[in-house]
Amino acid sequence: MKSLRPGATIGLLGAGQLGRMLALEGAPLGYRFVCWGQAPGEPAAQVCELSLAAPFDDEAARRRFAESCDVATFEWENVPAALAKRLAKDLPVRPAPAILDTVQDRLIQRRFLKEHGFAQTPFADAAAPAAALERLGRPCILKSRRHGYDGKGQFRIEKPGELSKVPALPGGAVLERRVDFKKELSVILARWENGDVATYPVAENVHENGILRATLAPARLPAEIAQAAAALAAAIAEALKHVGVMAVELFWLGGSGKDQLLVNEIAPRVHNSGHYTLGACATSQFEQHIRAIAGLPPGSTSQREPAAMINLLGELWAGGEPRWDVVLARPDVRLHLYGKAQPRPGRKMGHLLLLGPAARDLKEADSLLAALRR
Ligand code: ATP
Ligand code: MG
C-alpha cells in the first residue's frame, strides 16, 4: 500500500468524539480532516476543516465527501454498509466496507466468531424466543441485532415469563446467556494491510448500567491471561482482514488457561476503552488508526505509566458546570471534553485520565469525580 502523503485529506464517517480525537491526533502527521455526521456542530465537526451534516443516503453529500477526501474511514460502525461500498468505488475505504456486514449485526458477528472457533458467550437467534430460552437457560440477556450501544436495546431475562414481556425489537434480536465473569477486559490493537499488528496492553473495564464507567490499564490479571487475550484479539483481526484500530471486548472467567476468555463483542474502530492510550502510551490509538489507514509504519504501543480512564457522563452536570479547576490543577490528570452542548444523563461528555501510581485502582479516580460535582 502506498502511504498517504502529508497534506492529504482523511474522511471520517461519523462525527462523534472518536472522530474528534482522530482528527486532533492525525493533524500532527500533516493530514487534513473531513467528517460526515448527522447534525451540525457534532464533536468532530468542531475540529475538522469541512463537516457535512446530512443523512447517509444524501447523494449530494456523498459526492462532496468523495471529492474532498483521499481516503475514508469509520469512527462509527453503524454507517450504512451500502454507502461505504458505494464510496469505495471512488476512493480507498479502510477498513474495507465488507467488515460492516459482519460486525453491524450482532447475530452475524456471533456466527462469524463461531465459524472461526473463537470462544464466546452461548447465544441463540431470538427469532424463535421460547426455543432460544429453552436451549440457553436463564439468566439471559436479550439484545437487539442492530444499533445497540451503551447497553441500549438490551433486556435482562432472569425470571420465568420475562421474555414474553419484552417489546418486539425491530430487526430481530439475539439471546445470550448471562456470563458470570470475574473481569471485563478489552484489547486494543491495530492491523495493517500487510498483516502487521500492534497491540496495546490489555485493559480492564468497569461497566455500570451497560455503560463503560472506567478503564484501568494495564489490567490487573495474570500475565498468561493478558497474553492469551492479545493473541485472541490478533487472531480475530486477522480473520476479519481488518485495517486500522480494533477493539475486542472479553469476559475473563477468573481461572487460568485459554478457555477462560470469552469474546463479548468486536468494534472495528477506535474505542472508549482505548482512550487511556492518549496520554499513557507512546502512540495513541487515534494516531495508530491514522497510521494504519494511511500506510505509515506502526507506532510504539508501550505504556509509560499506569492509567485510569473515567468517563464523564451527563449526570455530572446536574448541579451545573463541574469544577474543572479541581482536576486542571493536577499534574497527573488530563481532562478531555468532547464539545457536546447537552449533558443528558448517560451521555458521554468527556473523560478524565489519571496517570501514575494513583491509577493502579479506581479509588483516586472516583474521589476526583466526586470533587468535580457542584
Ligand atoms: P458498547 O457498544 O457500549 O460496548 P453494547 O450496547 O454493544 O455496548 P454489550 O457490550 O453487548 O453492549 O453489553 C454491555 C455490557 O453489559 C457489557 O460490557 C457487560 O458488562 C454486560 N453484558 C453484556 N452481555 C453480557 C453477558 N452475556 N453476560 C454478562 N454481562 C453482559
Ligand atoms: Mg460492549
CSV table of C-alpha atoms and ligand atoms in Angstrom, one decimal:
chain,number,residue,atom,x,y,z
A,1,MET,CA,0.0,0.0,0.0
A,2,LYS,CA,1.3,3.4,-0.9
A,3,SER,CA,1.5,5.7,2.1
A,4,LEU,CA,-0.7,8.7,2.2
A,5,ARG,CA,1.3,11.9,1.6
A,6,PRO,CA,1.2,14.7,4.3
A,7,GLY,CA,-1.4,17.2,3.3
A,8,ALA,CA,-3.8,14.6,2.1
A,9,THR,CA,-7.4,14.6,3.4
A,10,ILE,CA,-8.9,11.8,5.5
A,11,GLY,CA,-12.7,11.5,5.6
A,12,LEU,CA,-14.4,10.3,8.7
A,13,LEU,CA,-17.8,8.6,8.5
A,14,GLY,CA,-19.5,9.7,11.7
A,15,ALA,CA,-18.7,12.9,13.6
A,16,GLY,CA,-18.7,12.0,17.3
A,17,GLN,CA,-16.0,12.2,19.9
A,18,LEU,CA,-14.0,9.3,18.4
A,19,GLY,CA,-13.8,11.3,15.1
A,20,ARG,CA,-12.8,14.4,17.0
A,21,MET,CA,-9.9,12.6,18.7
A,22,LEU,CA,-8.9,11.0,15.3
A,23,ALA,CA,-8.7,14.4,13.7
A,24,LEU,CA,-6.9,16.0,16.6
A,25,GLU,CA,-4.3,13.2,16.7
A,26,GLY,CA,-4.0,12.9,12.9
A,27,ALA,CA,-3.2,16.6,12.4
A,28,PRO,CA,0.4,16.5,13.7
A,29,LEU,CA,1.1,13.9,11.0
A,30,GLY,CA,0.1,16.6,8.4
A,31,TYR,CA,-3.3,15.3,7.5
A,32,ARG,CA,-6.5,17.3,7.0
A,33,PHE,CA,-9.9,16.0,8.0
A,34,VAL,CA,-13.4,16.0,6.8
A,35,CYS,CA,-16.3,14.4,8.7
A,36,TRP,CA,-19.8,13.4,7.8
A,37,GLY,CA,-22.3,13.5,10.7
A,38,GLN,CA,-26.0,13.7,11.0
A,39,ALA,CA,-26.4,17.0,12.7
A,40,PRO,CA,-24.4,20.3,12.6
A,41,GLY,CA,-21.9,21.1,15.4
A,42,GLU,CA,-21.1,17.5,16.4
A,43,PRO,CA,-17.8,16.9,18.3
A,44,ALA,CA,-15.7,16.1,15.2
A,45,ALA,CA,-17.3,18.9,13.2
A,46,GLN,CA,-15.8,21.4,15.6
A,47,VAL,CA,-12.2,20.4,14.7
A,48,CYS,CA,-12.4,19.3,11.0
A,49,GLU,CA,-11.7,21.5,8.0
A,50,LEU,CA,-15.0,20.5,6.4
A,51,SER,CA,-18.0,18.9,8.1
A,52,LEU,CA,-21.1,17.5,6.4
A,53,ALA,CA,-24.3,17.2,8.3
A,54,ALA,CA,-26.7,15.1,6.1
A,55,PRO,CA,-28.4,11.8,6.2
A,56,PHE,CA,-26.2,9.0,4.9
A,57,ASP,CA,-28.4,8.4,1.9
A,58,ASP,CA,-27.9,12.0,0.7
A,59,GLU,CA,-26.4,11.8,-2.8
A,60,ALA,CA,-25.0,15.3,-2.9
A,61,ALA,CA,-23.3,14.8,0.4
A,62,ARG,CA,-21.7,11.6,-0.8
A,63,ARG,CA,-20.3,13.3,-3.9
A,64,ARG,CA,-19.0,16.2,-1.9
A,65,PHE,CA,-17.4,13.8,0.7
A,66,ALA,CA,-15.8,11.6,-2.1
A,67,GLU,CA,-14.4,14.7,-3.9
A,68,SER,CA,-13.0,16.2,-0.7
A,69,CYS,CA,-11.2,13.1,0.6
A,70,ASP,CA,-8.2,10.9,-0.4
A,71,VAL,CA,-9.2,8.0,1.9
A,72,ALA,CA,-12.3,7.3,4.1
A,73,THR,CA,-12.6,5.6,7.4
A,74,PHE,CA,-15.2,4.9,10.1
A,75,GLU,CA,-15.4,6.5,13.5
A,76,TRP,CA,-18.8,4.7,13.9
A,77,GLU,CA,-19.6,1.2,12.7
A,78,ASN,CA,-23.3,1.8,12.1
A,79,VAL,CA,-22.7,3.7,8.9
A,80,PRO,CA,-24.8,2.0,6.2
A,81,ALA,CA,-22.7,-0.7,4.5
A,82,ALA,CA,-24.2,0.3,1.1
A,83,LEU,CA,-22.8,3.8,1.5
A,84,ALA,CA,-19.4,2.6,2.4
A,85,LYS,CA,-19.4,0.2,-0.6
A,86,ARG,CA,-20.5,3.0,-2.9
A,87,LEU,CA,-17.8,5.3,-1.6
A,88,ALA,CA,-15.2,2.5,-2.2
A,89,LYS,CA,-15.8,2.9,-6.0
A,90,ASP,CA,-14.4,6.5,-5.7
A,91,LEU,CA,-11.7,6.3,-3.1
A,92,PRO,CA,-10.0,3.8,-0.8
A,93,VAL,CA,-12.1,3.0,2.3
A,94,ARG,CA,-10.2,1.4,5.2
A,95,PRO,CA,-11.1,-0.9,6.8
A,96,ALA,CA,-12.8,-2.5,3.7
A,97,PRO,CA,-16.6,-1.9,3.9
A,98,ALA,CA,-17.3,-5.7,3.9
A,99,ILE,CA,-16.3,-5.7,7.6
A,100,LEU,CA,-19.5,-3.8,8.4
A,101,ASP,CA,-21.6,-6.7,7.1
A,102,THR,CA,-20.0,-8.9,9.8
A,103,VAL,CA,-20.0,-6.5,12.8
A,104,GLN,CA,-23.2,-4.4,12.4
A,105,ASP,CA,-25.4,-7.3,13.1
A,106,ARG,CA,-24.8,-9.0,16.5
A,107,LEU,CA,-26.1,-12.3,15.3
A,108,ILE,CA,-23.9,-12.3,12.2
A,109,GLN,CA,-21.0,-11.3,14.4
A,110,ARG,CA,-21.6,-14.2,16.7
A,111,ARG,CA,-21.9,-16.6,13.8
A,112,PHE,CA,-18.6,-15.3,12.4
A,113,LEU,CA,-16.9,-15.9,15.8
A,114,LYS,CA,-18.4,-19.4,16.0
A,115,GLU,CA,-17.3,-20.3,12.4
A,116,HIS,CA,-13.8,-19.3,13.3
A,117,GLY,CA,-13.8,-21.2,16.6
A,118,PHE,CA,-13.4,-18.1,18.9
A,119,ALA,CA,-14.9,-18.9,22.3
A,120,GLN,CA,-17.9,-16.7,23.2
A,121,THR,CA,-21.0,-16.3,25.3
A,122,PRO,CA,-23.5,-19.1,24.4
A,123,PHE,CA,-26.1,-17.4,22.1
A,124,ALA,CA,-29.2,-18.2,20.0
A,125,ASP,CA,-31.2,-16.3,17.4
A,126,ALA,CA,-34.2,-14.9,19.2
A,127,ALA,CA,-36.5,-15.2,16.2
A,128,ALA,CA,-37.9,-18.2,18.0
A,129,PRO,CA,-37.7,-16.8,21.6
A,130,ALA,CA,-39.1,-19.8,23.5
A,131,ALA,CA,-36.8,-22.3,21.8
A,132,ALA,CA,-33.8,-20.0,22.3
A,133,LEU,CA,-34.5,-19.7,26.0
A,134,GLU,CA,-35.1,-23.4,26.4
A,135,ARG,CA,-31.7,-24.0,24.8
A,136,LEU,CA,-29.7,-21.4,26.8
A,137,GLY,CA,-31.5,-21.4,30.2
A,138,ARG,CA,-31.7,-18.4,32.5
A,139,PRO,CA,-30.3,-15.9,33.3
A,140,CYS,CA,-30.1,-14.4,29.8
A,141,ILE,CA,-29.8,-11.1,28.1
A,142,LEU,CA,-31.9,-10.3,25.0
A,143,LYS,CA,-30.0,-7.9,22.7
A,144,SER,CA,-31.2,-6.2,19.5
A,145,ARG,CA,-29.3,-7.4,16.5
A,146,ARG,CA,-28.6,-3.9,15.3
A,147,HIS,CA,-27.7,-0.4,16.6
A,148,GLY,CA,-27.0,-1.3,20.2
A,149,TYR,CA,-24.6,0.8,22.2
A,150,ASP,CA,-24.0,1.6,25.8
A,151,GLY,CA,-26.3,-1.3,26.8
A,152,LYS,CA,-29.3,0.2,24.8
A,153,GLY,CA,-31.7,-2.3,23.3
A,154,GLN,CA,-30.8,-4.9,25.9
A,155,PHE,CA,-33.2,-6.7,28.3
A,156,ARG,CA,-32.2,-9.0,31.2
A,157,ILE,CA,-34.2,-12.2,31.4
A,158,GLU,CA,-34.0,-13.6,34.9
A,159,LYS,CA,-37.4,-14.8,35.9
A,160,PRO,CA,-40.0,-17.0,34.1
A,161,GLY,CA,-42.3,-15.0,31.8
A,162,GLU,CA,-39.9,-12.1,31.4
A,163,LEU,CA,-39.1,-12.9,27.9
A,164,SER,CA,-42.6,-12.6,26.7
A,165,LYS,CA,-42.9,-9.1,28.2
A,166,VAL,CA,-40.0,-7.6,26.1
A,167,PRO,CA,-41.3,-5.4,23.2
A,168,ALA,CA,-40.6,-6.7,19.7
A,169,LEU,CA,-37.2,-5.4,18.6
A,170,PRO,CA,-37.1,-4.1,15.1
A,171,GLY,CA,-34.5,-6.0,13.0
A,172,GLY,CA,-34.6,-9.0,15.4
A,173,ALA,CA,-32.7,-10.0,18.5
A,174,VAL,CA,-30.1,-12.4,19.9
A,175,LEU,CA,-30.5,-14.1,23.2
A,176,GLU,CA,-27.2,-14.5,25.1
A,177,ARG,CA,-26.5,-16.5,28.3
A,178,ARG,CA,-25.5,-14.1,31.0
A,179,VAL,CA,-21.9,-14.8,31.9
A,180,ASP,CA,-20.7,-14.8,35.5
A,181,PHE,CA,-17.3,-13.2,34.8
A,182,LYS,CA,-14.6,-12.1,37.1
A,183,LYS,CA,-13.5,-9.2,34.9
A,184,GLU,CA,-14.3,-7.4,31.7
A,185,LEU,CA,-11.2,-6.8,29.5
A,186,SER,CA,-10.5,-5.2,26.2
A,187,VAL,CA,-7.7,-5.5,23.8
A,188,ILE,CA,-7.0,-2.5,21.5
A,189,LEU,CA,-4.8,-3.3,18.5
A,190,ALA,CA,-4.1,-2.0,15.1
A,191,ARG,CA,-3.7,-4.1,12.0
A,192,TRP,CA,-2.0,-3.1,8.8
A,193,GLU,CA,-2.9,-4.2,5.2
A,194,ASN,CA,0.4,-6.3,5.1
A,195,GLY,CA,-0.7,-8.2,8.2
A,196,ASP,CA,1.4,-6.3,10.8
A,197,VAL,CA,-0.3,-6.0,14.2
A,198,ALA,CA,0.5,-3.7,17.1
A,199,THR,CA,-1.2,-4.5,20.4
A,200,TYR,CA,-1.7,-2.3,23.4
A,201,PRO,CA,-1.5,-3.5,27.0
A,202,VAL,CA,-4.8,-5.3,27.9
A,203,ALA,CA,-7.2,-3.1,29.7
A,204,GLU,CA,-9.7,-3.8,32.5
A,205,ASN,CA,-13.2,-2.3,32.2
A,206,VAL,CA,-15.9,-1.4,34.7
A,207,HIS,CA,-19.4,-1.1,33.4
A,208,GLU,CA,-22.4,0.4,35.1
A,209,ASN,CA,-26.0,0.0,33.7
A,210,GLY,CA,-24.4,-1.3,30.5
A,211,ILE,CA,-22.2,1.9,30.1
A,212,LEU,CA,-18.5,1.9,30.4
A,213,ARG,CA,-17.7,3.7,33.6
A,214,ALA,CA,-13.9,3.3,33.8
A,215,THR,CA,-10.9,1.6,32.3
A,216,LEU,CA,-7.7,0.6,34.2
A,217,ALA,CA,-4.6,-0.2,32.2
A,218,PRO,CA,-2.7,-2.4,32.4
A,219,ALA,CA,-5.4,-4.8,33.6
A,220,ARG,CA,-4.7,-6.5,36.9
A,221,LEU,CA,-4.6,-10.1,35.8
A,222,PRO,CA,-2.1,-13.0,35.3
A,223,ALA,CA,0.4,-12.4,32.5
A,224,GLU,CA,-0.7,-15.6,30.8
A,225,ILE,CA,-4.3,-14.3,30.5
A,226,ALA,CA,-3.1,-11.0,29.1
A,227,GLN,CA,-1.1,-12.8,26.5
A,228,ALA,CA,-3.9,-15.1,25.6
A,229,ALA,CA,-6.3,-12.1,25.3
A,230,ALA,CA,-3.9,-10.3,23.0
A,231,ALA,CA,-3.4,-13.4,20.8
A,232,LEU,CA,-7.2,-13.9,20.6
A,233,ALA,CA,-7.7,-10.3,19.5
A,234,ALA,CA,-5.0,-10.6,16.9
A,235,ALA,CA,-6.5,-13.8,15.5
A,236,ILE,CA,-9.9,-12.0,15.2
A,237,ALA,CA,-8.3,-9.0,13.4
A,238,GLU,CA,-6.6,-11.4,11.0
A,239,ALA,CA,-9.7,-13.4,10.3
A,240,LEU,CA,-11.5,-10.1,9.5
A,241,LYS,CA,-8.6,-8.9,7.5
A,242,HIS,CA,-9.1,-5.7,9.4
A,243,VAL,CA,-7.2,-2.5,8.6
A,244,GLY,CA,-6.9,0.1,11.4
A,245,VAL,CA,-7.6,0.0,15.1
A,246,MET,CA,-10.0,-2.5,16.5
A,247,ALA,CA,-11.3,-3.3,20.0
A,248,VAL,CA,-12.2,-6.8,21.3
A,249,GLU,CA,-14.2,-6.8,24.5
A,250,LEU,CA,-13.7,-10.0,26.5
A,251,PHE,CA,-15.1,-11.6,29.6
A,252,TRP,CA,-12.4,-13.3,31.9
A,253,LEU,CA,-14.0,-16.0,33.9
A,254,GLY,CA,-11.4,-15.9,36.6
A,255,GLY,CA,-9.3,-19.1,36.3
A,256,SER,CA,-6.2,-19.8,34.3
A,257,GLY,CA,-5.8,-21.2,30.8
A,258,LYS,CA,-7.0,-20.1,27.4
A,259,ASP,CA,-10.6,-21.3,27.9
A,260,GLN,CA,-11.1,-18.6,30.5
A,261,LEU,CA,-11.7,-15.9,27.9
A,262,LEU,CA,-15.0,-15.3,26.1
A,263,VAL,CA,-15.5,-12.8,23.3
A,264,ASN,CA,-18.2,-10.3,24.1
A,265,GLU,CA,-18.0,-8.0,21.1
A,266,ILE,CA,-15.8,-6.6,18.4
A,267,ALA,CA,-15.6,-2.9,17.5
A,268,PRO,CA,-13.8,-2.3,14.2
A,269,ARG,CA,-12.7,1.2,15.2
A,270,VAL,CA,-11.0,3.2,18.0
A,271,HIS,CA,-12.8,2.5,21.3
A,272,ASN,CA,-13.7,4.2,24.6
A,273,SER,CA,-11.6,1.6,26.5
A,274,GLY,CA,-8.6,2.7,24.4
A,275,HIS,CA,-8.8,6.3,25.5
A,276,TYR,CA,-6.1,5.7,28.0
A,277,THR,CA,-3.6,5.3,25.2
A,278,LEU,CA,-3.8,9.0,24.5
A,279,GLY,CA,-1.7,10.2,27.4
A,280,ALA,CA,-0.3,6.9,28.7
A,281,CYS,CA,1.2,5.3,25.6
A,282,ALA,CA,3.9,6.4,23.2
A,283,THR,CA,1.3,6.4,20.3
A,284,SER,CA,-2.4,7.0,21.0
A,285,GLN,CA,-5.0,4.6,19.5
A,286,PHE,CA,-6.1,7.6,17.3
A,287,GLU,CA,-2.7,8.2,15.8
A,288,GLN,CA,-2.3,4.5,15.4
A,289,HIS,CA,-5.5,4.2,13.4
A,290,ILE,CA,-4.4,7.1,11.2
A,291,ARG,CA,-1.0,5.4,10.7
A,292,ALA,CA,-2.7,2.1,9.7
A,293,ILE,CA,-5.1,3.5,7.2
A,294,ALA,CA,-2.5,5.9,5.8
A,295,GLY,CA,0.0,3.1,5.3
A,296,LEU,CA,2.6,4.6,7.7
A,297,PRO,CA,4.7,2.3,10.0
A,298,PRO,CA,3.3,1.1,13.3
A,299,GLY,CA,3.9,3.4,16.3
A,300,SER,CA,5.2,2.1,19.6
A,301,THR,CA,2.3,0.9,21.9
A,302,SER,CA,4.5,0.9,25.0
A,303,GLN,CA,2.8,2.3,28.1
A,304,ARG,CA,4.8,4.8,30.1
A,305,GLU,CA,2.8,4.6,33.4
A,306,PRO,CA,-0.4,3.1,34.8
A,307,ALA,CA,-3.6,4.8,33.7
A,308,ALA,CA,-7.1,5.1,34.9
A,309,MET,CA,-9.7,6.5,32.5
A,310,ILE,CA,-13.0,7.6,33.9
A,311,ASN,CA,-15.9,8.6,31.7
A,312,LEU,CA,-17.7,11.9,32.4
A,313,LEU,CA,-21.4,11.2,31.9
A,314,GLY,CA,-24.1,13.9,31.6
A,315,GLU,CA,-25.4,13.4,35.1
A,316,LEU,CA,-22.2,15.0,36.4
A,317,TRP,CA,-23.6,18.3,35.2
A,318,ALA,CA,-26.8,18.0,37.3
A,319,GLY,CA,-25.6,20.9,39.6
A,320,GLY,CA,-24.1,23.0,36.9
A,321,GLU,CA,-20.7,23.0,35.1
A,322,PRO,CA,-18.4,20.7,37.0
A,323,ARG,CA,-15.5,22.2,39.0
A,324,TRP,CA,-12.8,21.7,36.4
A,325,ASP,CA,-10.3,23.7,38.5
A,326,VAL,CA,-10.1,20.6,40.7
A,327,VAL,CA,-8.6,18.5,38.0
A,328,LEU,CA,-6.8,21.2,36.0
A,329,ALA,CA,-4.5,21.8,38.9
A,330,ARG,CA,-3.3,18.2,39.0
A,331,PRO,CA,-0.1,17.4,37.1
A,332,ASP,CA,-1.2,13.7,36.9
A,333,VAL,CA,-4.6,14.2,35.4
A,334,ARG,CA,-5.7,15.1,31.8
A,335,LEU,CA,-9.2,16.4,31.0
A,336,HIS,CA,-10.8,15.7,27.7
A,337,LEU,CA,-14.1,17.3,26.9
A,338,TYR,CA,-15.9,16.4,23.7
A,339,GLY,CA,-17.7,19.7,22.9
A,340,LYS,CA,-21.3,18.4,23.4
A,341,ALA,CA,-23.8,21.0,24.4
A,342,GLN,CA,-26.5,19.0,26.1
A,343,PRO,CA,-25.4,16.9,29.2
A,344,ARG,CA,-28.1,14.3,29.1
A,345,PRO,CA,-27.9,11.5,31.8
A,346,GLY,CA,-25.8,8.6,30.5
A,347,ARG,CA,-24.3,10.7,27.6
A,348,LYS,CA,-20.5,10.6,27.3
A,349,MET,CA,-19.5,14.2,27.6
A,350,GLY,CA,-15.7,13.7,28.2
A,351,HIS,CA,-13.3,11.7,30.2
A,352,LEU,CA,-10.5,12.1,32.8
A,353,LEU,CA,-7.2,10.3,32.5
A,354,LEU,CA,-5.3,9.8,35.8
A,355,LEU,CA,-1.7,8.7,35.3
A,356,GLY,CA,0.9,7.2,37.6
A,357,PRO,CA,0.8,5.2,40.9
A,358,ALA,CA,-2.6,6.6,41.9
A,359,ALA,CA,-4.0,4.9,38.7
A,360,ARG,CA,-3.5,1.3,39.9
A,361,ASP,CA,-7.1,1.2,41.1
A,362,LEU,CA,-10.2,3.4,40.9
A,363,LYS,CA,-10.1,5.0,44.4
A,364,GLU,CA,-8.4,8.2,43.4
A,365,ALA,CA,-10.3,8.5,40.1
A,366,ASP,CA,-13.6,8.1,42.0
A,367,SER,CA,-12.7,10.8,44.5
A,368,LEU,CA,-11.7,13.1,41.7
A,369,LEU,CA,-15.1,12.5,40.1
A,370,ALA,CA,-16.8,13.3,43.4
A,371,ALA,CA,-14.7,16.5,43.8
A,372,LEU,CA,-15.9,17.7,40.3
A,373,ARG,CA,-19.5,17.7,41.4
A,374,ARG,CA,-21.0,21.0,42.4
B,1,ATP,P1,-21.0,-0.9,23.9
B,1,ATP,O1,-21.2,-0.7,22.5
B,1,ATP,O2,-21.1,0.3,24.7
B,1,ATP,O3,-19.8,-1.7,24.2
B,1,ATP,P2,-23.3,-2.6,23.8
B,1,ATP,O4,-24.6,-1.9,24.0
B,1,ATP,O5,-22.9,-3.0,22.5
B,1,ATP,O6,-22.2,-1.7,24.5
B,1,ATP,P3,-22.5,-5.0,25.2
B,1,ATP,O7,-21.1,-4.8,25.1
B,1,ATP,O8,-23.1,-6.2,24.5
B,1,ATP,O9,-23.4,-3.8,24.8
B,1,ATP,O10,-23.0,-5.1,26.7
B,1,ATP,C1,-22.8,-4.0,27.6
B,1,ATP,C2,-22.3,-4.5,28.9
B,1,ATP,O11,-23.4,-5.4,29.5
B,1,ATP,C3,-21.1,-5.4,28.9
B,1,ATP,O12,-19.9,-4.7,28.8
B,1,ATP,C4,-21.3,-6.3,30.1
B,1,ATP,O13,-21.0,-5.5,31.3
B,1,ATP,C5,-22.8,-6.5,30.2
B,1,ATP,N1,-23.1,-7.7,29.4
B,1,ATP,C6,-23.4,-7.8,28.1
B,1,ATP,N2,-23.6,-9.1,27.7
B,1,ATP,C7,-23.4,-9.9,28.8
B,1,ATP,C8,-23.4,-11.3,29.0
B,1,ATP,N3,-23.7,-12.1,28.1
B,1,ATP,N4,-23.1,-11.7,30.3
B,1,ATP,C9,-22.8,-10.8,31.3
B,1,ATP,N5,-22.8,-9.5,31.1
B,1,ATP,C10,-23.0,-9.0,29.9
B,2,MG,MG,-19.8,-3.6,24.6
